[in-house]
């Protein structure tokens, strides 16, 4: 069986800046949609890690029957690099670096400098102001937020965030990308936390306060939301999967923009300070060891 044909609406050539868990997932999604994908990382070691993550993810999808195709042939359309110049021939580049405003601005401006005039640029930020990030760009009309959800291959949702200067053409193109990936777009205006992070973090922070106050265990709180409200995992297990440090950063940003109702509970601060970051560290609200 040959390579996957390019899905309708997808750009033919896609770049991803950052090959961590989210970046690798984004690369996987476009690769399985039939696009040619390059992931650019900060150094050769990080690039090799990104390659291994994407290869393992694609292989797993094929083994599970979630995707069709020959692994080696699909991976012919995938590459990694440490050179931003490799974004020059891309139709779309998605930035997926950590949630640090200064880092994102630096990364986005460096990427845009390499892009062809007609290319699109997107950020995978889960909470930062897309309009604010766009202030440093020369072509903000071709920029928007594409908030993918973890794990990207299994998630069916992408939050499309429209900044102040995002053009209707860019919004329409983004809707086509999401459809081409076989996912559903939720289109929101740029606002702190958008829709998903704002609601998800609000529930998670209240769940943390309940643990802190001894109302119930993490397991019982999560079960209440899974069984009573059909949440897939519950707010505390989701926090462990996302990363407590990531949730803390988002909560601090939302508190600074929306007020004290998003102030991080002390239990969250204490766990992050102790290195209990969730699944990636082996311990958070649950033991993952």
PDB file of C-alpha atoms in Angstrom:
ATOM      1  CA  UNK A   1       0.000   0.000   0.000  1.00  0.00           C
ATOM      2  CA  UNK A   2       1.445   3.389  -0.979  1.00  0.00           C
ATOM      3  CA  UNK A   3       1.562   6.759   0.684  1.00  0.00           C
ATOM      4  CA  UNK A   4      -1.605   8.351   1.973  1.00  0.00           C
ATOM      5  CA  UNK A   5      -3.196  10.771  -0.502  1.00  0.00           C
ATOM      6  CA  UNK A   6      -3.396  14.382   0.599  1.00  0.00           C
ATOM      7  CA  UNK A   7      -6.709  15.034   2.333  1.00  0.00           C
ATOM      8  CA  UNK A   8      -8.879  17.757   0.843  1.00  0.00           C
ATOM      9  CA  UNK A   9      -8.226  21.128   2.447  1.00  0.00           C
ATOM     10  CA  UNK A  10      -4.791  20.294   3.843  1.00  0.00           C
ATOM     11  CA  UNK A  11      -1.675  22.234   2.857  1.00  0.00           C
ATOM     12  CA  UNK A  12       0.772  20.048   0.921  1.00  0.00           C
ATOM     13  CA  UNK A  13       3.849  21.126   2.879  1.00  0.00           C
ATOM     14  CA  UNK A  14       3.688  21.700   6.623  1.00  0.00           C
ATOM     15  CA  UNK A  15       6.302  22.739   9.152  1.00  0.00           C
ATOM     16  CA  UNK A  16       6.198  22.325  12.920  1.00  0.00           C
ATOM     17  CA  UNK A  17       8.491  24.257  15.248  1.00  0.00           C
ATOM     18  CA  UNK A  18       9.166  22.093  18.286  1.00  0.00           C
ATOM     19  CA  UNK A  19       9.005  18.328  18.384  1.00  0.00           C
ATOM     20  CA  UNK A  20       7.956  17.681  21.968  1.00  0.00           C
ATOM     21  CA  UNK A  21       4.789  15.798  22.867  1.00  0.00           C
ATOM     22  CA  UNK A  22       2.459  18.344  21.263  1.00  0.00           C
ATOM     23  CA  UNK A  23       4.675  19.179  18.284  1.00  0.00           C
ATOM     24  CA  UNK A  24       5.188  15.510  17.484  1.00  0.00           C
ATOM     25  CA  UNK A  25       1.432  14.961  17.716  1.00  0.00           C
ATOM     26  CA  UNK A  26       0.755  17.845  15.337  1.00  0.00           C
ATOM     27  CA  UNK A  27       3.353  16.499  12.909  1.00  0.00           C
ATOM     28  CA  UNK A  28       1.724  13.047  13.153  1.00  0.00           C
ATOM     29  CA  UNK A  29      -1.711  14.474  12.330  1.00  0.00           C
ATOM     30  CA  UNK A  30      -0.589  16.316   9.182  1.00  0.00           C
ATOM     31  CA  UNK A  31       1.636  13.448   8.089  1.00  0.00           C
ATOM     32  CA  UNK A  32      -1.245  10.975   8.299  1.00  0.00           C
ATOM     33  CA  UNK A  33      -3.353  13.472   6.341  1.00  0.00           C
ATOM     34  CA  UNK A  34      -0.888  13.089   3.477  1.00  0.00           C
ATOM     35  CA  UNK A  35       1.170  16.263   3.908  1.00  0.00           C
ATOM     36  CA  UNK A  36       4.945  16.487   3.649  1.00  0.00           C
ATOM     37  CA  UNK A  37       6.072  17.486   7.156  1.00  0.00           C
ATOM     38  CA  UNK A  38       9.290  18.882   8.624  1.00  0.00           C
ATOM     39  CA  UNK A  39       9.859  19.392  12.353  1.00  0.00           C
ATOM     40  CA  UNK A  40      12.522  21.934  13.286  1.00  0.00           C
ATOM     41  CA  UNK A  41      14.186  21.649  16.682  1.00  0.00           C
ATOM     42  CA  UNK A  42      16.838  23.576  18.617  1.00  0.00           C
ATOM     43  CA  UNK A  43      19.638  21.000  18.212  1.00  0.00           C
ATOM     44  CA  UNK A  44      20.393  17.577  16.751  1.00  0.00           C
ATOM     45  CA  UNK A  45      19.604  15.711  19.968  1.00  0.00           C
ATOM     46  CA  UNK A  46      16.167  17.312  20.223  1.00  0.00           C
ATOM     47  CA  UNK A  47      15.562  16.683  16.507  1.00  0.00           C
ATOM     48  CA  UNK A  48      16.365  12.994  16.965  1.00  0.00           C
ATOM     49  CA  UNK A  49      13.950  12.829  19.903  1.00  0.00           C
ATOM     50  CA  UNK A  50      11.251  14.410  17.754  1.00  0.00           C
ATOM     51  CA  UNK A  51      11.875  11.903  14.966  1.00  0.00           C
ATOM     52  CA  UNK A  52      11.590   8.980  17.375  1.00  0.00           C
ATOM     53  CA  UNK A  53       8.325  10.321  18.834  1.00  0.00           C
ATOM     54  CA  UNK A  54       6.711  10.799  15.427  1.00  0.00           C
ATOM     55  CA  UNK A  55       7.897   7.441  14.080  1.00  0.00           C
ATOM     56  CA  UNK A  56       6.620   5.614  17.177  1.00  0.00           C
ATOM     57  CA  UNK A  57       3.290   7.431  17.010  1.00  0.00           C
ATOM     58  CA  UNK A  58       2.724   6.637  13.331  1.00  0.00           C
ATOM     59  CA  UNK A  59       3.719   2.993  13.860  1.00  0.00           C
ATOM     60  CA  UNK A  60       1.277   2.718  16.769  1.00  0.00           C
ATOM     61  CA  UNK A  61      -1.572   4.159  14.692  1.00  0.00           C
ATOM     62  CA  UNK A  62      -0.948   1.625  11.944  1.00  0.00           C
ATOM     63  CA  UNK A  63      -0.679  -1.278  14.399  1.00  0.00           C
ATOM     64  CA  UNK A  64      -3.970  -0.328  16.055  1.00  0.00           C
ATOM     65  CA  UNK A  65      -5.700  -0.079  12.703  1.00  0.00           C
ATOM     66  CA  UNK A  66      -6.402   3.612  13.275  1.00  0.00           C
ATOM     67  CA  UNK A  67      -4.505   4.470  10.088  1.00  0.00           C
ATOM     68  CA  UNK A  68      -3.674   2.738   6.825  1.00  0.00           C
ATOM     69  CA  UNK A  69      -0.432   2.755   4.889  1.00  0.00           C
ATOM     70  CA  UNK A  70       3.116   1.475   4.894  1.00  0.00           C
ATOM     71  CA  UNK A  71       5.249   2.918   7.700  1.00  0.00           C
ATOM     72  CA  UNK A  72       8.401   3.368   5.629  1.00  0.00           C
ATOM     73  CA  UNK A  73       6.532   4.980   2.746  1.00  0.00           C
ATOM     74  CA  UNK A  74       4.668   7.372   5.028  1.00  0.00           C
ATOM     75  CA  UNK A  75       7.898   8.388   6.757  1.00  0.00           C
ATOM     76  CA  UNK A  76       9.405   9.301   3.384  1.00  0.00           C
ATOM     77  CA  UNK A  77       7.299  12.470   3.721  1.00  0.00           C
ATOM     78  CA  UNK A  78       8.700  13.275   7.182  1.00  0.00           C
ATOM     79  CA  UNK A  79      11.962  14.966   8.109  1.00  0.00           C
ATOM     80  CA  UNK A  80      13.581  16.833  10.972  1.00  0.00           C
ATOM     81  CA  UNK A  81      15.937  19.791  10.930  1.00  0.00           C
ATOM     82  CA  UNK A  82      17.713  22.335  13.095  1.00  0.00           C
ATOM     83  CA  UNK A  83      17.559  25.074  10.444  1.00  0.00           C
ATOM     84  CA  UNK A  84      14.665  27.569  10.297  1.00  0.00           C
ATOM     85  CA  UNK A  85      15.443  28.055   6.601  1.00  0.00           C
ATOM     86  CA  UNK A  86      13.762  24.684   5.991  1.00  0.00           C
ATOM     87  CA  UNK A  87      10.439  26.441   6.624  1.00  0.00           C
ATOM     88  CA  UNK A  88      10.949  28.492   3.458  1.00  0.00           C
ATOM     89  CA  UNK A  89       9.030  26.127   1.182  1.00  0.00           C
ATOM     90  CA  UNK A  90       6.202  25.399   3.639  1.00  0.00           C
ATOM     91  CA  UNK A  91       2.565  26.391   3.069  1.00  0.00           C
ATOM     92  CA  UNK A  92       1.819  26.354   6.809  1.00  0.00           C
ATOM     93  CA  UNK A  93       4.035  26.366   9.905  1.00  0.00           C
ATOM     94  CA  UNK A  94       2.663  25.602  13.371  1.00  0.00           C
ATOM     95  CA  UNK A  95       4.675  26.835  16.353  1.00  0.00           C
ATOM     96  CA  UNK A  96       4.650  24.410  19.287  1.00  0.00           C
ATOM     97  CA  UNK A  97       7.253  25.701  21.748  1.00  0.00           C
ATOM     98  CA  UNK A  98       6.637  26.037  25.527  1.00  0.00           C
ATOM     99  CA  UNK A  99       4.082  28.511  26.883  1.00  0.00           C
ATOM    100  CA  UNK A 100       6.515  31.375  27.463  1.00  0.00           C
ATOM    101  CA  UNK A 101       5.469  34.659  25.804  1.00  0.00           C
ATOM    102  CA  UNK A 102       8.988  35.908  25.096  1.00  0.00           C
ATOM    103  CA  UNK A 103      10.049  32.537  23.705  1.00  0.00           C
ATOM    104  CA  UNK A 104       6.994  32.361  21.459  1.00  0.00           C
ATOM    105  CA  UNK A 105       7.485  35.896  20.122  1.00  0.00           C
ATOM    106  CA  UNK A 106      11.130  35.168  19.360  1.00  0.00           C
ATOM    107  CA  UNK A 107      10.255  31.878  17.679  1.00  0.00           C
ATOM    108  CA  UNK A 108       7.367  33.256  15.628  1.00  0.00           C
ATOM    109  CA  UNK A 109       9.305  36.245  14.300  1.00  0.00           C
ATOM    110  CA  UNK A 110      12.223  33.977  13.353  1.00  0.00           C
ATOM    111  CA  UNK A 111       9.916  31.577  11.529  1.00  0.00           C
ATOM    112  CA  UNK A 112       8.004  34.321   9.708  1.00  0.00           C
ATOM    113  CA  UNK A 113      11.270  35.741   8.375  1.00  0.00           C
ATOM    114  CA  UNK A 114      11.787  32.473   6.469  1.00  0.00           C
ATOM    115  CA  UNK A 115       8.262  32.053   5.085  1.00  0.00           C
ATOM    116  CA  UNK A 116       7.103  32.746   1.560  1.00  0.00           C
ATOM    117  CA  UNK A 117       4.668  35.699   1.379  1.00  0.00           C
ATOM    118  CA  UNK A 118       1.663  33.433   0.804  1.00  0.00           C
ATOM    119  CA  UNK A 119       2.386  31.010   3.651  1.00  0.00           C
ATOM    120  CA  UNK A 120       0.353  30.801   6.843  1.00  0.00           C
ATOM    121  CA  UNK A 121       1.679  30.796  10.415  1.00  0.00           C
ATOM    122  CA  UNK A 122      -0.092  29.428  13.506  1.00  0.00           C
ATOM    123  CA  UNK A 123       0.587  29.123  17.208  1.00  0.00           C
ATOM    124  CA  UNK A 124      -0.465  26.163  19.321  1.00  0.00           C
ATOM    125  CA  UNK A 125      -0.732  28.266  22.477  1.00  0.00           C
ATOM    126  CA  UNK A 126      -3.419  27.044  24.866  1.00  0.00           C
ATOM    127  CA  UNK A 127      -3.956  30.351  26.674  1.00  0.00           C
ATOM    128  CA  UNK A 128      -1.707  33.246  25.584  1.00  0.00           C
ATOM    129  CA  UNK A 129      -3.154  36.169  23.644  1.00  0.00           C
ATOM    130  CA  UNK A 130      -2.823  35.405  19.926  1.00  0.00           C
ATOM    131  CA  UNK A 131      -3.368  39.093  19.129  1.00  0.00           C
ATOM    132  CA  UNK A 132      -0.504  40.033  21.432  1.00  0.00           C
ATOM    133  CA  UNK A 133       1.789  37.474  19.802  1.00  0.00           C
ATOM    134  CA  UNK A 134       0.795  38.877  16.405  1.00  0.00           C
ATOM    135  CA  UNK A 135       2.044  42.374  17.287  1.00  0.00           C
ATOM    136  CA  UNK A 136       5.610  41.360  16.457  1.00  0.00           C
ATOM    137  CA  UNK A 137       4.712  39.912  13.050  1.00  0.00           C
ATOM    138  CA  UNK A 138       4.977  41.567   9.650  1.00  0.00           C
ATOM    139  CA  UNK A 139       1.939  39.702   8.271  1.00  0.00           C
ATOM    140  CA  UNK A 140      -0.499  39.297  11.187  1.00  0.00           C
ATOM    141  CA  UNK A 141      -3.394  38.773   8.764  1.00  0.00           C
ATOM    142  CA  UNK A 142      -1.933  35.341   7.904  1.00  0.00           C
ATOM    143  CA  UNK A 143      -1.541  34.298  11.548  1.00  0.00           C
ATOM    144  CA  UNK A 144      -3.945  32.652  14.012  1.00  0.00           C
ATOM    145  CA  UNK A 145      -4.144  30.155  16.835  1.00  0.00           C
ATOM    146  CA  UNK A 146      -4.485  26.408  16.249  1.00  0.00           C
ATOM    147  CA  UNK A 147      -4.942  24.900  19.694  1.00  0.00           C
ATOM    148  CA  UNK A 148      -4.519  21.142  19.363  1.00  0.00           C
ATOM    149  CA  UNK A 149      -5.449  18.857  22.252  1.00  0.00           C
ATOM    150  CA  UNK A 150      -3.355  16.181  23.915  1.00  0.00           C
ATOM    151  CA  UNK A 151      -3.011  13.468  22.704  1.00  0.00           C
ATOM    152  CA  UNK A 152      -3.304  14.951  19.226  1.00  0.00           C
ATOM    153  CA  UNK A 153      -3.783  11.702  17.243  1.00  0.00           C
ATOM    154  CA  UNK A 154      -6.783  10.641  19.355  1.00  0.00           C
ATOM    155  CA  UNK A 155      -8.332  14.066  19.928  1.00  0.00           C
ATOM    156  CA  UNK A 156     -11.132  15.126  17.575  1.00  0.00           C
ATOM    157  CA  UNK A 157     -11.047  18.832  18.500  1.00  0.00           C
ATOM    158  CA  UNK A 158      -8.980  21.805  17.359  1.00  0.00           C
ATOM    159  CA  UNK A 159      -9.686  25.256  18.754  1.00  0.00           C
ATOM    160  CA  UNK A 160      -9.239  27.865  16.004  1.00  0.00           C
ATOM    161  CA  UNK A 161      -8.418  31.210  17.616  1.00  0.00           C
ATOM    162  CA  UNK A 162      -9.072  34.333  15.554  1.00  0.00           C
ATOM    163  CA  UNK A 163      -6.830  37.255  16.467  1.00  0.00           C
ATOM    164  CA  UNK A 164      -7.688  40.909  15.885  1.00  0.00           C
ATOM    165  CA  UNK A 165      -5.939  41.044  12.496  1.00  0.00           C
ATOM    166  CA  UNK A 166      -6.539  37.481  11.284  1.00  0.00           C
ATOM    167  CA  UNK A 167      -8.012  37.718   7.783  1.00  0.00           C
ATOM    168  CA  UNK A 168     -11.219  35.949   6.691  1.00  0.00           C
ATOM    169  CA  UNK A 169      -9.064  34.046   4.157  1.00  0.00           C
ATOM    170  CA  UNK A 170      -6.869  32.691   6.948  1.00  0.00           C
ATOM    171  CA  UNK A 171      -9.889  31.674   9.022  1.00  0.00           C
ATOM    172  CA  UNK A 172     -11.431  29.880   6.037  1.00  0.00           C
ATOM    173  CA  UNK A 173      -8.161  28.095   5.307  1.00  0.00           C
ATOM    174  CA  UNK A 174      -7.907  26.974   8.938  1.00  0.00           C
ATOM    175  CA  UNK A 175     -11.393  25.504   8.842  1.00  0.00           C
ATOM    176  CA  UNK A 176     -10.304  23.525   5.798  1.00  0.00           C
ATOM    177  CA  UNK A 177      -7.154  22.260   7.552  1.00  0.00           C
ATOM    178  CA  UNK A 178      -9.152  21.030  10.535  1.00  0.00           C
ATOM    179  CA  UNK A 179     -11.678  19.302   8.303  1.00  0.00           C
ATOM    180  CA  UNK A 180      -8.884  17.731   6.284  1.00  0.00           C
ATOM    181  CA  UNK A 181      -7.407  16.300   9.481  1.00  0.00           C
ATOM    182  CA  UNK A 182     -10.747  14.660  10.251  1.00  0.00           C
ATOM    183  CA  UNK A 183     -11.260  16.792  13.323  1.00  0.00           C
ATOM    184  CA  UNK A 184     -13.855  19.364  14.417  1.00  0.00           C
ATOM    185  CA  UNK A 185     -13.131  23.089  14.636  1.00  0.00           C
ATOM    186  CA  UNK A 186     -14.341  25.244  17.494  1.00  0.00           C
ATOM    187  CA  UNK A 187     -13.811  28.839  16.342  1.00  0.00           C
ATOM    188  CA  UNK A 188     -13.347  31.436  19.077  1.00  0.00           C
ATOM    189  CA  UNK A 189     -12.327  35.069  19.270  1.00  0.00           C
ATOM    190  CA  UNK A 190      -9.013  35.732  20.957  1.00  0.00           C
ATOM    191  CA  UNK A 191      -9.639  36.056  24.698  1.00  0.00           C
ATOM    192  CA  UNK A 192      -7.725  34.877  27.786  1.00  0.00           C
ATOM    193  CA  UNK A 193      -7.861  31.085  27.905  1.00  0.00           C
ATOM    194  CA  UNK A 194     -10.084  31.014  24.796  1.00  0.00           C
ATOM    195  CA  UNK A 195     -13.003  28.643  25.490  1.00  0.00           C
ATOM    196  CA  UNK A 196     -11.433  25.293  26.295  1.00  0.00           C
ATOM    197  CA  UNK A 197      -8.578  26.306  28.601  1.00  0.00           C
ATOM    198  CA  UNK A 198     -10.709  28.834  30.444  1.00  0.00           C
ATOM    199  CA  UNK A 199     -13.402  26.282  31.260  1.00  0.00           C
ATOM    200  CA  UNK A 200     -11.077  23.316  31.729  1.00  0.00           C
ATOM    201  CA  UNK A 201      -8.727  25.159  34.073  1.00  0.00           C
ATOM    202  CA  UNK A 202     -11.631  26.591  36.108  1.00  0.00           C
ATOM    203  CA  UNK A 203     -12.932  23.066  36.802  1.00  0.00           C
ATOM    204  CA  UNK A 204      -9.455  21.701  37.500  1.00  0.00           C
ATOM    205  CA  UNK A 205      -8.591  24.464  39.972  1.00  0.00           C
ATOM    206  CA  UNK A 206     -11.807  23.883  41.903  1.00  0.00           C
ATOM    207  CA  UNK A 207     -11.075  20.142  41.975  1.00  0.00           C
ATOM    208  CA  UNK A 208      -7.630  20.909  43.418  1.00  0.00           C
ATOM    209  CA  UNK A 209      -9.171  23.098  46.120  1.00  0.00           C
ATOM    210  CA  UNK A 210     -11.479  20.226  47.024  1.00  0.00           C
ATOM    211  CA  UNK A 211      -8.493  17.896  47.458  1.00  0.00           C
ATOM    212  CA  UNK A 212      -6.722  20.596  49.469  1.00  0.00           C
ATOM    213  CA  UNK A 213      -9.758  20.979  51.751  1.00  0.00           C
ATOM    214  CA  UNK A 214     -10.146  17.233  52.205  1.00  0.00           C
ATOM    215  CA  UNK A 215     -13.578  17.151  50.562  1.00  0.00           C
ATOM    216  CA  UNK A 216     -12.765  13.958  48.665  1.00  0.00           C
ATOM    217  CA  UNK A 217      -9.863  12.064  47.130  1.00  0.00           C
ATOM    218  CA  UNK A 218      -8.562  12.865  43.660  1.00  0.00           C
ATOM    219  CA  UNK A 219      -9.959   9.540  42.437  1.00  0.00           C
ATOM    220  CA  UNK A 220     -13.446  10.192  43.795  1.00  0.00           C
ATOM    221  CA  UNK A 221     -13.553  13.743  42.434  1.00  0.00           C
ATOM    222  CA  UNK A 222     -12.543  12.502  39.003  1.00  0.00           C
ATOM    223  CA  UNK A 223     -15.059   9.646  39.149  1.00  0.00           C
ATOM    224  CA  UNK A 224     -17.804  12.156  39.952  1.00  0.00           C
ATOM    225  CA  UNK A 225     -17.013  14.034  36.733  1.00  0.00           C
ATOM    226  CA  UNK A 226     -16.465  10.921  34.608  1.00  0.00           C
ATOM    227  CA  UNK A 227     -19.614   9.116  35.735  1.00  0.00           C
ATOM    228  CA  UNK A 228     -21.811  12.127  36.414  1.00  0.00           C
ATOM    229  CA  UNK A 229     -20.809  14.473  33.595  1.00  0.00           C
ATOM    230  CA  UNK A 230     -19.211  12.082  31.068  1.00  0.00           C
ATOM    231  CA  UNK A 231     -15.754  13.647  31.260  1.00  0.00           C
ATOM    232  CA  UNK A 232     -13.281  11.207  29.666  1.00  0.00           C
ATOM    233  CA  UNK A 233     -10.776  11.188  32.553  1.00  0.00           C
ATOM    234  CA  UNK A 234     -11.704  13.811  35.139  1.00  0.00           C
ATOM    235  CA  UNK A 235     -10.042  17.180  35.848  1.00  0.00           C
ATOM    236  CA  UNK A 236      -7.223  15.941  38.094  1.00  0.00           C
ATOM    237  CA  UNK A 237      -6.069  13.053  35.939  1.00  0.00           C
ATOM    238  CA  UNK A 238      -6.252  15.390  32.960  1.00  0.00           C
ATOM    239  CA  UNK A 239      -4.043  17.835  34.868  1.00  0.00           C
ATOM    240  CA  UNK A 240      -1.512  15.049  35.418  1.00  0.00           C
ATOM    241  CA  UNK A 241      -1.537  14.251  31.699  1.00  0.00           C
ATOM    242  CA  UNK A 242      -1.198  17.894  30.642  1.00  0.00           C
ATOM    243  CA  UNK A 243       1.443  18.618  33.291  1.00  0.00           C
ATOM    244  CA  UNK A 244       1.002  20.457  36.579  1.00  0.00           C
ATOM    245  CA  UNK A 245       3.643  22.991  35.560  1.00  0.00           C
ATOM    246  CA  UNK A 246       1.719  23.731  32.367  1.00  0.00           C
ATOM    247  CA  UNK A 247      -1.535  24.116  34.294  1.00  0.00           C
ATOM    248  CA  UNK A 248       0.176  26.409  36.811  1.00  0.00           C
ATOM    249  CA  UNK A 249       1.481  28.660  34.056  1.00  0.00           C
ATOM    250  CA  UNK A 250      -1.953  28.904  32.439  1.00  0.00           C
ATOM    251  CA  UNK A 251      -3.645  29.585  35.791  1.00  0.00           C
ATOM    252  CA  UNK A 252      -1.181  32.358  36.611  1.00  0.00           C
ATOM    253  CA  UNK A 253      -1.783  33.967  33.230  1.00  0.00           C
ATOM    254  CA  UNK A 254      -5.573  33.732  33.589  1.00  0.00           C
ATOM    255  CA  UNK A 255      -5.388  35.146  37.116  1.00  0.00           C
ATOM    256  CA  UNK A 256      -3.416  38.128  35.803  1.00  0.00           C
ATOM    257  CA  UNK A 257      -5.979  38.805  33.067  1.00  0.00           C
ATOM    258  CA  UNK A 258      -9.322  37.585  34.468  1.00  0.00           C
ATOM    259  CA  UNK A 259      -8.916  37.965  38.217  1.00  0.00           C
ATOM    260  CA  UNK A 260      -8.488  36.014  41.427  1.00  0.00           C
ATOM    261  CA  UNK A 261     -10.986  33.304  40.550  1.00  0.00           C
ATOM    262  CA  UNK A 262      -8.138  31.726  38.578  1.00  0.00           C
ATOM    263  CA  UNK A 263      -5.553  32.096  41.373  1.00  0.00           C
ATOM    264  CA  UNK A 264      -3.623  28.795  41.604  1.00  0.00           C
ATOM    265  CA  UNK A 265      -4.334  26.790  44.796  1.00  0.00           C
ATOM    266  CA  UNK A 266      -1.378  26.284  47.126  1.00  0.00           C
ATOM    267  CA  UNK A 267      -1.491  22.518  46.533  1.00  0.00           C
ATOM    268  CA  UNK A 268      -0.693  23.122  42.858  1.00  0.00           C
ATOM    269  CA  UNK A 269       2.203  25.443  43.662  1.00  0.00           C
ATOM    270  CA  UNK A 270       3.575  22.987  46.235  1.00  0.00           C
ATOM    271  CA  UNK A 271       3.433  20.005  43.882  1.00  0.00           C
ATOM    272  CA  UNK A 272       5.190  21.895  41.084  1.00  0.00           C
ATOM    273  CA  UNK A 273       7.862  23.123  43.520  1.00  0.00           C
ATOM    274  CA  UNK A 274       8.383  19.507  44.633  1.00  0.00           C
ATOM    275  CA  UNK A 275       8.787  18.344  41.037  1.00  0.00           C
ATOM    276  CA  UNK A 276       5.474  16.472  41.039  1.00  0.00           C
ATOM    277  CA  UNK A 277       4.488  17.455  37.515  1.00  0.00           C
ATOM    278  CA  UNK A 278       2.153  14.574  36.679  1.00  0.00           C
ATOM    279  CA  UNK A 279       2.656  11.703  34.280  1.00  0.00           C
ATOM    280  CA  UNK A 280       5.918  13.033  32.850  1.00  0.00           C
ATOM    281  CA  UNK A 281       7.598  13.056  36.279  1.00  0.00           C
ATOM    282  CA  UNK A 282       5.923   9.890  37.589  1.00  0.00           C
ATOM    283  CA  UNK A 283       3.787  11.617  40.186  1.00  0.00           C
ATOM    284  CA  UNK A 284       1.183  14.366  40.394  1.00  0.00           C
ATOM    285  CA  UNK A 285      -2.280  13.929  41.825  1.00  0.00           C
ATOM    286  CA  UNK A 286      -1.780  10.266  40.872  1.00  0.00           C
ATOM    287  CA  UNK A 287       1.164   7.878  41.044  1.00  0.00           C
ATOM    288  CA  UNK A 288       2.306   7.128  37.477  1.00  0.00           C
ATOM    289  CA  UNK A 289       5.416   5.171  38.375  1.00  0.00           C
TER     290      UNK A 289
END
